[in-house]
Each structure stands twice: as C-alpha cells, then as structure tokens.
Short mmCIF file of C-alpha atoms in Angstrom, two decimals:
data_model
loop_
_atom_site.label_atom_id
_atom_site.label_comp_id
_atom_site.label_asym_id
_atom_site.label_seq_id
_atom_site.Cartn_x
_atom_site.Cartn_y
_atom_site.Cartn_z
CA MET W 9 -24.43 61.03 -186.35
CA SER W 10 -22.97 61.86 -189.61
CA LEU W 11 -26.01 61.46 -192.37
CA LEU W 12 -23.10 61.20 -194.95
CA LYS W 13 -22.02 58.33 -193.24
CA ARG W 14 -25.32 56.60 -192.88
CA LEU W 15 -25.73 56.76 -196.53
CA PHE W 16 -22.65 55.38 -197.42
CA GLY W 17 -22.29 53.18 -194.86
CA SER W 18 -19.48 53.70 -192.11
CA ALA W 19 -16.35 51.36 -191.77
CA PRO W 20 -15.85 49.82 -188.23
CA LYS W 21 -12.53 50.36 -186.29
CA SER W 22 -11.15 46.95 -186.25
CA ASP W 23 -11.92 43.57 -187.11
CA ALA W 24 -10.64 40.33 -186.04
CA GLN W 25 -8.13 38.02 -188.01
CA ASP W 26 -6.24 40.46 -190.21
CA LYS W 27 -4.12 38.03 -192.00
CA ALA W 28 -3.06 39.99 -195.03
CA ALA W 29 0.41 40.64 -195.14
CA GLY W 30 0.05 42.27 -198.79
CA VAL W 31 0.75 40.51 -202.35
CA ALA W 32 3.78 40.89 -204.50
CA ALA W 33 4.32 43.82 -206.33
CA ILE W 34 2.89 43.51 -210.13
CA GLY W 35 3.64 44.69 -213.36
CA GLN W 36 7.66 44.89 -212.38
CA GLY W 37 10.35 43.68 -214.37
CA LYS W 38 11.26 43.91 -217.88
CA ASP W 39 7.69 42.52 -219.19
CA ALA W 40 5.89 45.70 -217.65
CA SER W 41 5.26 47.41 -220.45
CA ARG W 42 3.64 44.45 -222.28
CA GLY W 43 0.60 45.01 -219.67
CA PRO W 44 -1.03 42.11 -217.88
CA ALA W 45 -1.11 38.57 -219.10
CA PRO W 46 -4.39 37.48 -219.96
CA LEU W 47 -5.71 34.61 -217.58
CA ALA W 48 -6.86 31.48 -218.92
CA ALA W 49 -10.58 30.79 -218.82
CA SER W 50 -10.60 28.44 -216.21
CA ALA W 51 -7.96 30.70 -214.24
CA GLU W 52 -10.42 33.73 -214.50
CA ASN W 53 -13.31 31.75 -213.02
CA ASP W 54 -11.43 30.53 -210.08
CA ALA W 55 -10.79 34.23 -209.62
CA GLU W 56 -14.44 35.47 -210.47
CA ARG W 57 -15.71 33.06 -207.68
CA THR W 58 -13.29 33.88 -205.14
CA ALA W 59 -13.91 37.45 -205.60
CA SER W 60 -17.81 36.51 -205.13
CA GLU W 61 -17.15 34.71 -202.08
CA ALA W 62 -14.79 37.64 -201.00
CA GLN W 63 -18.23 39.89 -201.48
CA ALA W 64 -20.33 37.42 -199.07
CA ARG W 65 -17.82 37.67 -196.55
CA ILE W 66 -17.54 41.41 -197.13
CA ALA W 67 -20.86 41.76 -196.68
CA ALA W 68 -21.37 40.00 -193.51
CA GLY W 69 -18.80 42.36 -192.17
CA ARG W 70 -16.07 39.65 -191.92
CA PHE W 71 -13.32 42.00 -193.52
CA GLY W 72 -10.42 40.18 -192.48
CA ASP W 73 -11.38 37.21 -193.79
CA ALA W 74 -12.46 38.40 -196.85
CA LEU W 75 -8.97 39.85 -197.35
CA ALA W 76 -7.11 37.04 -196.11
CA LEU W 77 -9.28 34.71 -198.97
CA VAL W 78 -8.35 36.64 -201.65
CA ASP W 79 -4.34 37.51 -200.73
CA ALA W 80 -4.55 33.81 -200.63
CA ALA W 81 -5.73 33.55 -204.26
CA LEU W 82 -3.69 36.67 -205.67
CA GLN W 83 -0.39 34.27 -204.65
CA ALA W 84 -1.75 31.97 -207.59
CA ALA W 85 -2.91 34.57 -210.18
CA PRO W 86 -1.14 37.45 -208.81
CA GLY W 87 -2.51 39.85 -212.10
CA ALA W 88 -6.33 38.93 -211.88
CA PRO W 89 -8.73 42.00 -212.14
CA ALA W 90 -11.69 40.52 -210.29
CA LEU W 91 -9.63 39.88 -207.15
CA LEU W 92 -7.72 43.08 -207.37
CA LEU W 93 -11.07 44.64 -207.29
CA ALA W 94 -12.18 42.57 -204.67
CA ARG W 95 -9.19 43.18 -202.36
CA ALA W 96 -9.30 46.99 -202.88
CA ARG W 97 -13.26 46.67 -201.92
CA ALA W 98 -12.53 44.74 -198.44
CA LEU W 99 -10.07 47.35 -198.03
CA ALA W 100 -12.54 50.26 -198.58
CA ALA W 101 -15.05 48.43 -196.26
CA TRP W 102 -12.88 48.11 -193.34
CA GLY W 103 -11.91 51.83 -193.57
CA ARG W 104 -8.12 51.65 -194.81
CA VAL W 105 -8.78 54.26 -197.26
CA GLY W 106 -4.81 54.90 -198.42
CA GLU W 107 -4.34 51.30 -198.78
CA ALA W 108 -7.56 50.96 -200.91
CA GLN W 109 -6.95 53.95 -202.90
CA ASP W 110 -3.66 51.81 -204.24
CA ALA W 111 -5.50 48.83 -204.95
CA PHE W 112 -7.80 50.32 -206.73
CA LEU W 113 -5.57 52.07 -208.91
CA GLN W 114 -3.79 48.70 -209.20
CA ALA W 115 -6.88 46.87 -210.29
CA GLU W 116 -7.28 49.57 -213.02
CA ALA W 117 -3.69 49.26 -214.04
CA MET W 118 -4.12 45.50 -214.68
CA GLY W 119 -7.17 45.94 -216.92
CA ALA W 120 -10.30 46.46 -214.81
CA ARG W 121 -11.74 48.72 -217.34
CA ASN W 122 -15.76 48.76 -216.52
CA GLY W 123 -15.63 52.19 -214.04
CA GLU W 124 -15.54 49.81 -210.95
CA PRO W 125 -12.47 51.10 -209.58
CA GLN W 126 -13.13 54.79 -209.99
CA LEU W 127 -16.40 54.03 -208.44
CA GLN W 128 -15.07 52.85 -205.61
CA ARG W 129 -12.49 55.02 -205.07
CA GLY W 130 -14.84 57.66 -205.05
CA LEU W 131 -16.97 56.39 -202.40
CA ALA W 132 -13.86 55.59 -200.33
CA LEU W 133 -12.58 59.17 -200.59
CA LEU W 134 -15.88 60.22 -199.72
CA ARG W 135 -15.72 57.74 -196.51
CA ALA W 136 -12.70 59.53 -195.81
CA GLY W 137 -13.77 63.05 -196.10
CA ARG W 138 -12.29 64.03 -198.88
CA ALA W 139 -15.26 65.43 -201.30
CA GLU W 140 -13.56 67.49 -203.69
CA ASP W 141 -11.00 64.49 -204.51
CA ALA W 142 -14.15 62.22 -204.93
CA LEU W 143 -15.45 63.88 -207.68
CA ARG W 144 -13.47 63.08 -210.51
CA PRO W 145 -13.45 59.38 -210.11
CA LEU W 146 -16.97 59.37 -209.50
CA GLU W 147 -17.73 61.72 -212.75
CA GLU W 148 -15.52 58.64 -214.61
CA ALA W 149 -17.18 55.81 -213.10
CA LEU W 150 -20.41 57.25 -214.40
CA ALA W 151 -19.57 57.92 -217.61
CA ALA W 152 -18.09 54.30 -217.82
CA GLY W 153 -21.66 53.30 -216.68
CA ALA W 154 -20.52 51.93 -213.52
CA GLY W 155 -22.87 51.74 -210.21
CA TRP W 156 -25.51 54.35 -211.88
CA SER W 157 -27.06 55.20 -208.55
CA ALA W 158 -24.18 54.90 -206.27
CA ALA W 159 -22.07 57.25 -208.82
CA GLN W 160 -24.84 59.99 -208.77
CA CYS W 161 -25.20 60.29 -205.00
CA GLY W 162 -21.40 60.23 -204.72
CA ILE W 163 -21.27 62.88 -207.13
CA ALA W 164 -24.32 64.55 -205.33
CA SER W 165 -22.42 64.10 -201.70
CA SER W 166 -18.72 65.32 -203.11
CA LEU W 167 -20.65 68.32 -204.55
CA THR W 168 -22.82 68.76 -200.84
CA GLY W 169 -19.48 68.37 -199.29
CA GLN W 170 -17.84 71.27 -201.00
CA ARG W 171 -21.04 73.53 -200.37
CA ARG W 172 -22.29 73.13 -203.73
CA LEU W 173 -25.81 72.86 -202.94
CA ASP W 174 -27.56 74.09 -205.65
CA GLU W 175 -25.63 71.64 -208.05
CA ALA W 176 -26.04 68.92 -205.95
CA ARG W 177 -29.79 69.24 -205.66
CA HIS W 178 -29.72 69.58 -209.48
CA ARG W 179 -27.91 66.56 -210.12
CA LEU W 180 -30.15 64.24 -207.81
CA ALA W 181 -33.09 66.01 -209.44
CA GLU W 182 -31.83 65.20 -212.93
CA ALA W 183 -31.40 61.61 -211.82
CA LEU W 184 -34.58 60.96 -210.25
CA ARG W 185 -36.35 62.43 -213.61
CA GLU W 186 -34.37 59.16 -215.45
CA ARG W 187 -35.16 56.74 -212.50
CA PRO W 188 -37.91 58.21 -209.95
CA ASP W 189 -37.67 55.23 -207.75
CA ASP W 190 -33.95 55.01 -207.34
CA VAL W 191 -33.70 54.53 -203.41
CA GLY W 192 -30.03 55.64 -203.29
CA CYS W 193 -30.75 59.22 -204.95
CA LEU W 194 -34.18 59.68 -202.96
CA ILE W 195 -32.26 59.52 -199.63
CA ALA W 196 -29.06 61.40 -200.89
CA LEU W 197 -32.01 64.07 -201.97
CA GLY W 198 -33.53 63.97 -198.30
CA ASN W 199 -30.42 64.34 -196.80
CA LEU W 200 -29.67 67.43 -198.70
CA MET W 201 -32.98 68.97 -197.97
CA LEU W 202 -31.99 67.86 -193.93
CA GLY W 203 -28.69 69.99 -194.30
CA LYS W 204 -30.60 73.00 -195.78
CA ALA W 205 -33.12 72.59 -192.42
CA ASP W 206 -36.27 71.91 -194.73
CA HIS W 207 -36.94 69.11 -192.66
CA ALA W 208 -40.49 68.63 -194.12
CA ALA W 209 -39.22 68.27 -197.66
CA ALA W 210 -36.74 65.63 -195.92
CA GLU W 211 -39.59 63.55 -195.08
CA THR W 212 -41.43 63.65 -198.52
CA GLN W 213 -38.59 62.15 -199.97
CA PHE W 214 -37.49 59.61 -197.34
CA ARG W 215 -41.27 58.37 -197.45
CA ARG W 216 -40.56 58.01 -200.99
CA ALA W 217 -37.60 55.86 -200.17
CA VAL W 218 -39.71 53.72 -197.80
CA ALA W 219 -42.32 53.20 -200.12
CA VAL W 220 -40.36 51.84 -202.68
CA ALA W 221 -38.05 49.97 -200.28
CA GLU W 222 -39.99 48.80 -197.24
CA SER W 223 -37.21 46.68 -195.88
CA SER W 224 -34.64 49.44 -196.11
CA ALA W 225 -32.75 50.00 -192.60
CA VAL W 226 -30.92 53.34 -193.80
CA ALA W 227 -34.42 54.40 -195.68
CA TRP W 228 -36.50 54.21 -192.11
CA LEU W 229 -32.92 55.40 -189.91
CA HIS W 230 -33.12 59.14 -192.44
CA LEU W 231 -37.02 59.29 -192.09
CA GLY W 232 -36.72 59.22 -188.26
CA VAL W 233 -34.16 61.54 -188.41
CA ALA W 234 -36.68 63.76 -190.06
CA LEU W 235 -39.35 63.34 -187.96
CA ASP W 236 -37.32 63.82 -185.00
CA ARG W 237 -36.00 67.00 -186.20
CA GLN W 238 -39.54 68.17 -186.63
CA GLY W 239 -40.50 67.00 -183.05
CA ARG W 240 -42.32 64.28 -183.93
CA LEU W 241 -41.20 61.94 -181.33
CA ALA W 242 -43.95 59.08 -181.58
CA GLU W 243 -43.29 58.81 -185.39
CA ALA W 244 -39.65 59.12 -184.74
CA VAL W 245 -39.42 56.05 -182.05
CA GLU W 246 -41.78 54.10 -184.79
CA ALA W 247 -38.99 54.63 -187.78
CA PHE W 248 -36.39 54.17 -185.72
CA GLU W 249 -37.88 50.79 -184.67
CA ARG W 250 -38.22 49.45 -188.29
CA ALA W 251 -34.85 50.37 -189.01
CA VAL W 252 -33.59 48.47 -186.19
CA ARG W 253 -35.78 45.65 -186.98
CA PHE W 254 -34.34 45.86 -190.89
CA GLU W 255 -30.89 46.27 -189.97
CA SER W 256 -28.97 43.37 -191.55
CA PRO W 257 -24.74 42.64 -191.40
CA ALA W 258 -24.45 44.49 -195.11
CA ASP W 259 -25.60 47.69 -192.57
CA GLU W 260 -22.76 47.22 -190.68
CA GLY W 261 -21.85 50.65 -188.92
CA LEU W 262 -25.70 51.86 -188.98
CA ASP W 263 -26.31 51.06 -185.17
CA SER W 264 -30.00 52.46 -185.61
CA PHE W 265 -30.41 51.55 -181.86
CA VAL W 266 -28.59 54.52 -180.82
CA ASN W 267 -30.90 57.12 -182.67
CA LEU W 268 -33.85 54.88 -181.28
CA SER W 269 -32.24 55.57 -177.33
CA VAL W 270 -31.85 58.88 -178.18
CA ALA W 271 -35.68 59.45 -179.29
CA LEU W 272 -36.84 57.34 -176.42
CA ARG W 273 -34.90 59.90 -174.12
CA ASP W 274 -36.27 62.89 -175.81
CA ALA W 275 -39.82 61.27 -175.52
CA GLY W 276 -39.32 60.64 -171.56
CA CYS W 277 -38.55 57.09 -171.37
CA THR W 278 -35.27 57.41 -170.60
CA GLN W 279 -34.81 53.96 -168.29
CA GLU W 280 -35.93 52.04 -171.24
CA ALA W 281 -33.37 53.72 -173.58
CA ILE W 282 -30.64 53.07 -170.86
CA GLU W 283 -31.83 49.23 -171.05
CA LEU W 284 -31.47 49.15 -174.75
CA LEU W 285 -27.89 51.10 -174.77
CA GLU W 286 -26.91 48.48 -172.21
CA ALA W 287 -28.14 45.52 -174.16
CA ASN W 288 -26.36 46.62 -177.28
CA LEU W 289 -22.67 48.43 -176.71
CA PRO W 290 -20.97 45.62 -175.33
CA LEU W 291 -21.26 44.42 -178.70
CA ARG W 292 -21.44 47.31 -180.73
CA PRO W 293 -19.78 50.02 -179.36
CA SER W 294 -19.23 53.49 -180.46
CA VAL W 295 -18.60 56.80 -179.64
CA HIS W 296 -22.44 58.37 -180.97
CA GLY W 297 -23.35 55.29 -178.66
CA TYR W 298 -21.53 56.16 -175.32
CA ARG W 299 -22.31 59.75 -175.61
CA ALA W 300 -26.37 58.88 -176.08
CA TYR W 301 -25.48 56.63 -172.94
CA ALA W 302 -23.98 59.12 -171.17
CA THR W 303 -26.93 62.06 -171.58
CA ALA W 304 -29.48 59.36 -170.78
CA LEU W 305 -27.48 58.82 -167.58
CA LEU W 306 -27.50 62.49 -166.62
CA THR W 307 -30.71 62.85 -167.32
CA LEU W 308 -31.79 60.11 -164.77
CA GLY W 309 -28.91 61.70 -162.34
CA ARG W 310 -26.66 58.95 -162.55
CA LEU W 311 -23.96 61.44 -162.47
CA ASP W 312 -20.84 59.39 -160.99
CA VAL W 313 -21.06 56.61 -164.24
CA ALA W 314 -22.50 59.87 -166.65
CA TRP W 315 -19.47 61.84 -166.29
CA ARG W 316 -16.61 58.88 -167.23
CA TYR W 317 -18.89 58.45 -170.52
CA TYR W 318 -19.22 61.85 -171.25
CA ALA W 319 -15.68 62.42 -172.21
CA TYR W 320 -16.39 60.42 -175.79
CA ARG W 321 -17.84 64.18 -176.55
CA TRP W 322 -14.38 65.40 -177.21
CA VAL W 323 -13.46 62.72 -179.65
CA ASP W 324 -16.23 63.56 -182.38
CA GLU W 325 -17.52 66.68 -183.83
CA PRO W 326 -18.61 68.99 -183.20
CA GLN W 327 -16.79 69.30 -179.79
CA LEU W 328 -13.66 67.77 -181.06
CA SER W 329 -13.04 71.19 -183.26
CA LEU W 330 -14.24 73.25 -180.02
CA ARG W 331 -12.16 71.53 -177.98
CA PRO W 332 -9.34 74.34 -176.36
CA ASP W 333 -5.78 73.12 -176.48
CA PHE W 334 -3.94 74.56 -173.39
CA GLY W 335 -0.36 72.56 -174.21
CA ARG W 336 -0.72 71.15 -170.75
CA PRO W 337 -1.74 67.80 -169.56
CA VAL W 338 -5.28 66.99 -169.07
CA TRP W 339 -6.07 66.39 -164.89
CA THR W 340 -7.17 62.76 -164.63
CA GLY W 341 -7.73 63.07 -160.84
CA GLN W 342 -4.01 63.02 -159.35
CA ASP W 343 -2.89 64.83 -156.28
CA LEU W 344 -2.72 68.56 -157.17
CA GLN W 345 -0.73 69.47 -154.58
CA GLY W 346 2.15 72.29 -155.41
CA LYS W 347 0.18 72.52 -158.92
CA THR W 348 -2.08 74.88 -160.74
CA ILE W 349 -5.35 73.63 -161.94
CA LEU W 350 -6.61 75.61 -165.34
#
C-alpha cells in the first residue's frame, strides 16, 4: 500500500447518504465586486458551531452527513467562510478532489484568509497524486501560518513525489530542528528513508514517533513496515497489532489489519491471516485487502477461490501500469468454439 497515502490518510470510495446537491453560486450579480458582506456576530457563531459539528462527522467518517449539514446551513448563510471551509474539507476527505479544489478557492474568495484553504487544497492535490501542483498552495499555507506540521510534511511529500529527495530531506530536517517532537515530520522523514531503502534509518524515525505518540496507529503501522522490510517478522507483527489496536474512526482507510495479515502469512501463520481478513473485509473492503486474501489462499493451495480474488492485482499499482492492452476482450470463461485465445 502507498506509504504516502498512509501518512495523509486515504479517502474511501463511497459513503452513504450523499444529500449534497451543491449550493447556490456566490458572489454573482452587480454586488460581486464589493466582496463578501460580513456576517452578523450571531450568524458567524452559528456558522462556527455548524462547522465544528461537521468536522466531528468528518472525523467519524460520515462524509455525506457532514456535507448535508453544511449545505443546509449554507442556504441561510451562503457566504460564511467557516461553512465553505467545512464543505471543502468534507469533499476532500471523501476523495472528491476536483469539487474540493473549487470549494477551497471559493472559501478563500469569500474571506477565509488564514491559510487553511491553501493548506487543504495542497493536501487534497497530494492525495490525488498531483505532487507538483500541490507545492505552491502548501508553501502559501506555511507562509500564512496554517497547519505548520501538515504543511511541512506536505511540502516534503510534494518534493518526494517529484523525486527531489535531497530537498525533501533538507526540508524535514529543518522542520525537526525547530520542532524535534513533531510526529508528522518524523513519520514523513521515516517514509523518505523507506523510499531510499534505508530501512534502519526509517525505523529510527518511526521509533521516535511512537515514543512521542504511543497511541498513534499511523506511527505503529509505519514502524511495522520498516521492521518487515528488515525481515524482523515477529517484531513487525507486534507493531501491526498495536496499529490495529489504536485505530480510530479518524484513521479511515488505514486498515492496519491488512498489513498484519501479510506479516502473519509471511511468518507462517497463514490460516490466522485468512481468518483476520475474513473477519474484517466484509465491513472494510479494499483492493489491498483482497490481494492479501488471494495470496494467503494461494499459499494454502485453495486455488479455486484464490484466483478470483487475485484478479484485484490488475487494478492497483504496480501491476496496473504493467497490464498489457491487447485491444481484445478478456476471456471470462465463455465458450471458445471457433475463437482464438491469446
């Protein structure tokens, strides 16, 4: 699984109850040039309360509910920056990156000047794999004083995505000199070391992170990866078990149980890995999870079921880019009488 995704979180593919139909266009007509009209104090307080409640729903993974709440409030206060920011956050967390970009720009245009629109816009671009485009808004967010840790890590990830590894490492080293216990920067630096195959150095950074934040599922997950890549399977299993234990709704998409299952399989506990996946995948399905399930089934020789799930390898990297395109339909078991199969 993508370590960058694990750091910043991975948005789910769907969510129930998407009630959002969009909000009315803002800033149109003859008064648009005058800029946003200020809200009354009571309306501003209401907007802040609604935004706070929406953020709680986002943290719980209830993206559709958060969006519906904000859109209803925007009918009464269509220009409220706090509500526009909350709407953009919900869209970004849900993985609706294009809509989130527009929403962050709209929030900025309506008076959100604290750097958060730029920060969230940059992070959303990172999640969409647009590392180069993410750099400028993240630099602007840092200059505005928004989300110091997230901005620093985001900038480093943007540089890493552009293969500017030395610049990324320098950025994180500078950040950690200023704030040596910043968990996000420690994890980002460890991630960078993993990318350079310096697994021991990565382990050092991840151990610093778990020492600072012992209940961080993300930190334990990354430590498990570093240990696994050094062949220290028993320690990796223990780290992944801690990641599973500490996961919360805010860690939506982390799915540490998949990493744990792979480590268990590699350690020879294949049946235990299968049982773990069968218990969790119905409620938390993922491409990575089904691939791990297929590999575990293959290991035990359960080929009839395994091959069906192993097809998931074609919808994710690196196999996605390697899949040949023959310009012909894939055989799905239909009659081949009079036909040719390649």
